[in-house]
Amino acid sequence: MAYWIKISYERKEYVIDLDRVCAFSYEPNSRITFWLPESAFPIVINPQGHPEAHQKVLAYIQATTGQNFESYWVKIHYERNDYLINLKYISAFQSEPNGRITFWLPDNAMPIVIHPQINREAYEKILNYIKQVTGYLLS
């Protein structure tokens, strides 16, 4: 089911299906960044500049990560920000000899590197997702 929001951003009106957004970045200052589906264009909102949209995106994130937290969403703390990433939109994973896993966010080509000791829970969830969806094991 689609979860649509309307937002005014940089003098333009957008209507966005948040279910199609593959990643959200939440910064310590409450700023939320997400990328328009099938685009590298970032939308950056904060409670002061976009209070209604900020609240709706936060509600969506909380609903997505609530008690029915889907197996394909993963929370990652990466480069001082918290990310919520929908693994269904990731189309390639890379494994390194030291155990690190790298993947790229499709809507902005940003690489995410997960180390098994630093992000243990996210690392295990990603490995399980890869095995469940592809049948392959990364080592």
Short mmCIF file of C-alpha atoms in Angstrom, two decimals:
data_model
loop_
_atom_site.label_atom_id
_atom_site.label_comp_id
_atom_site.label_asym_id
_atom_site.label_seq_id
_atom_site.Cartn_x
_atom_site.Cartn_y
_atom_site.Cartn_z
CA MET A 1 0.00 0.00 0.00
CA ALA A 2 1.41 3.38 -0.98
CA TYR A 3 2.20 6.03 1.63
CA TRP A 4 2.06 9.39 -0.14
CA ILE A 5 3.15 12.78 1.17
CA LYS A 6 3.04 16.23 -0.38
CA ILE A 7 5.94 18.59 0.19
CA SER A 8 7.00 22.03 -0.99
CA TYR A 9 10.73 21.96 -1.54
CA GLU A 10 12.90 24.57 -3.22
CA ARG A 11 9.87 26.36 -4.66
CA LYS A 12 8.46 23.19 -6.22
CA GLU A 13 5.64 20.91 -5.16
CA TYR A 14 6.29 17.17 -4.85
CA VAL A 15 3.96 14.27 -4.19
CA ILE A 16 6.10 11.30 -3.14
CA ASP A 17 5.33 7.66 -2.42
CA LEU A 18 7.53 6.94 0.62
CA ASP A 19 7.13 3.20 0.03
CA ARG A 20 9.31 3.68 -3.07
CA VAL A 21 12.11 5.48 -1.20
CA CYS A 22 15.01 3.08 -0.70
CA ALA A 23 16.86 4.89 2.10
CA PHE A 24 16.46 7.55 4.74
CA SER A 25 19.31 9.29 6.54
CA TYR A 26 18.61 10.76 9.97
CA GLU A 27 21.19 13.17 11.34
CA PRO A 28 21.70 14.09 15.03
CA ASN A 29 20.31 17.59 14.35
CA SER A 30 16.96 15.97 13.29
CA ARG A 31 17.58 16.61 9.61
CA ILE A 32 16.21 13.81 7.40
CA THR A 33 17.52 13.17 3.90
CA PHE A 34 15.98 10.85 1.34
CA TRP A 35 16.36 10.56 -2.39
CA LEU A 36 13.51 10.71 -4.84
CA PRO A 37 12.76 7.29 -6.30
CA GLU A 38 14.67 6.61 -9.51
CA SER A 39 16.60 9.84 -9.05
CA ALA A 40 19.75 11.10 -7.39
CA PHE A 41 17.90 14.22 -6.22
CA PRO A 42 18.00 14.51 -2.41
CA ILE A 43 15.18 15.94 -0.35
CA VAL A 44 16.49 17.36 2.93
CA ILE A 45 13.95 18.32 5.57
CA ASN A 46 14.12 19.48 9.16
CA PRO A 47 11.47 20.26 11.79
CA GLN A 48 11.92 24.02 11.42
CA GLY A 49 11.73 24.35 7.63
CA HIS A 50 9.26 21.56 6.83
CA PRO A 51 7.42 20.69 10.06
CA GLU A 52 4.48 18.83 8.49
CA ALA A 53 6.56 16.81 6.02
CA HIS A 54 9.18 16.10 8.69
CA GLN A 55 6.50 14.72 11.02
CA LYS A 56 4.97 12.57 8.26
CA VAL A 57 8.34 11.12 7.25
CA LEU A 58 9.18 10.43 10.91
CA ALA A 59 5.80 8.71 11.34
CA TYR A 60 6.50 6.60 8.25
CA ILE A 61 9.94 5.64 9.55
CA GLN A 62 8.52 4.74 12.96
CA ALA A 63 5.75 2.67 11.39
CA THR A 64 8.26 0.93 9.12
CA THR A 65 10.58 0.12 12.02
CA GLY A 66 7.84 -0.65 14.52
CA GLN A 67 6.89 -4.04 15.89
CA ASN A 68 6.32 -5.45 12.40
CA PHE A 69 9.81 -4.39 11.29
CA GLU A 70 10.11 -6.07 7.90
CA SER A 71 13.08 -8.35 7.31
CA TYR A 72 14.21 -6.33 4.31
CA TRP A 73 14.63 -3.02 6.19
CA VAL A 74 17.89 -2.54 8.06
CA LYS A 75 19.06 0.22 10.42
CA ILE A 76 22.69 1.20 10.08
CA HIS A 77 24.77 3.80 11.88
CA TYR A 78 27.19 5.00 9.20
CA GLU A 79 29.38 8.12 9.02
CA ARG A 80 27.73 9.81 12.04
CA ASN A 81 24.20 9.35 10.65
CA ASP A 82 21.54 6.72 11.11
CA TYR A 83 20.28 5.13 7.91
CA LEU A 84 17.16 3.11 7.32
CA ILE A 85 17.67 1.10 4.14
CA ASN A 86 15.26 -1.08 2.21
CA LEU A 87 17.40 -4.02 1.06
CA LYS A 88 14.85 -4.94 -1.63
CA TYR A 89 16.20 -2.06 -3.69
CA ILE A 90 19.86 -3.12 -3.42
CA SER A 91 20.95 -5.02 -6.51
CA ALA A 92 24.60 -5.84 -5.72
CA PHE A 93 26.61 -6.75 -2.63
CA GLN A 94 30.39 -6.99 -2.45
CA SER A 95 32.28 -9.04 0.14
CA GLU A 96 35.92 -8.38 1.05
CA PRO A 97 38.45 -10.81 2.60
CA ASN A 98 38.32 -8.90 5.91
CA GLY A 99 34.56 -9.53 6.10
CA ARG A 100 33.33 -6.09 5.12
CA ILE A 101 30.23 -5.90 2.93
CA THR A 102 29.73 -3.03 0.52
CA PHE A 103 26.55 -2.12 -1.35
CA TRP A 104 25.37 0.98 -3.16
CA LEU A 105 22.20 2.94 -2.62
CA PRO A 106 20.45 2.88 -6.00
CA ASP A 107 19.01 6.37 -5.97
CA ASN A 108 22.29 8.15 -5.19
CA ALA A 109 25.09 5.63 -5.90
CA MET A 110 26.48 6.15 -2.40
CA PRO A 111 28.49 3.16 -1.17
CA ILE A 112 27.65 1.78 2.28
CA VAL A 113 30.41 -0.29 3.88
CA ILE A 114 29.42 -2.55 6.77
CA HIS A 115 32.08 -4.04 9.01
CA PRO A 116 31.16 -7.11 11.09
CA GLN A 117 32.59 -5.71 14.34
CA ILE A 118 31.21 -2.20 14.04
CA ASN A 119 27.64 -2.89 12.84
CA ARG A 120 27.19 -6.50 14.01
CA GLU A 121 23.38 -6.58 14.03
CA ALA A 122 23.02 -4.90 10.61
CA TYR A 123 25.82 -7.08 9.22
CA GLU A 124 24.03 -10.29 10.29
CA LYS A 125 20.71 -9.04 8.96
CA ILE A 126 22.27 -8.24 5.57
CA LEU A 127 23.95 -11.66 5.38
CA ASN A 128 20.65 -13.36 6.24
CA TYR A 129 18.81 -11.28 3.67
CA ILE A 130 21.33 -12.16 0.95
CA LYS A 131 21.07 -15.87 1.78
CA GLN A 132 17.27 -15.81 1.93
CA VAL A 133 16.76 -13.87 -1.31
CA THR A 134 19.62 -15.12 -3.48
CA GLY A 135 20.49 -18.51 -1.99
CA TYR A 136 24.14 -17.44 -1.86
CA LEU A 137 26.38 -17.09 1.18
CA LEU A 138 28.87 -14.26 1.43
CA SER A 139 31.98 -15.01 3.41
#
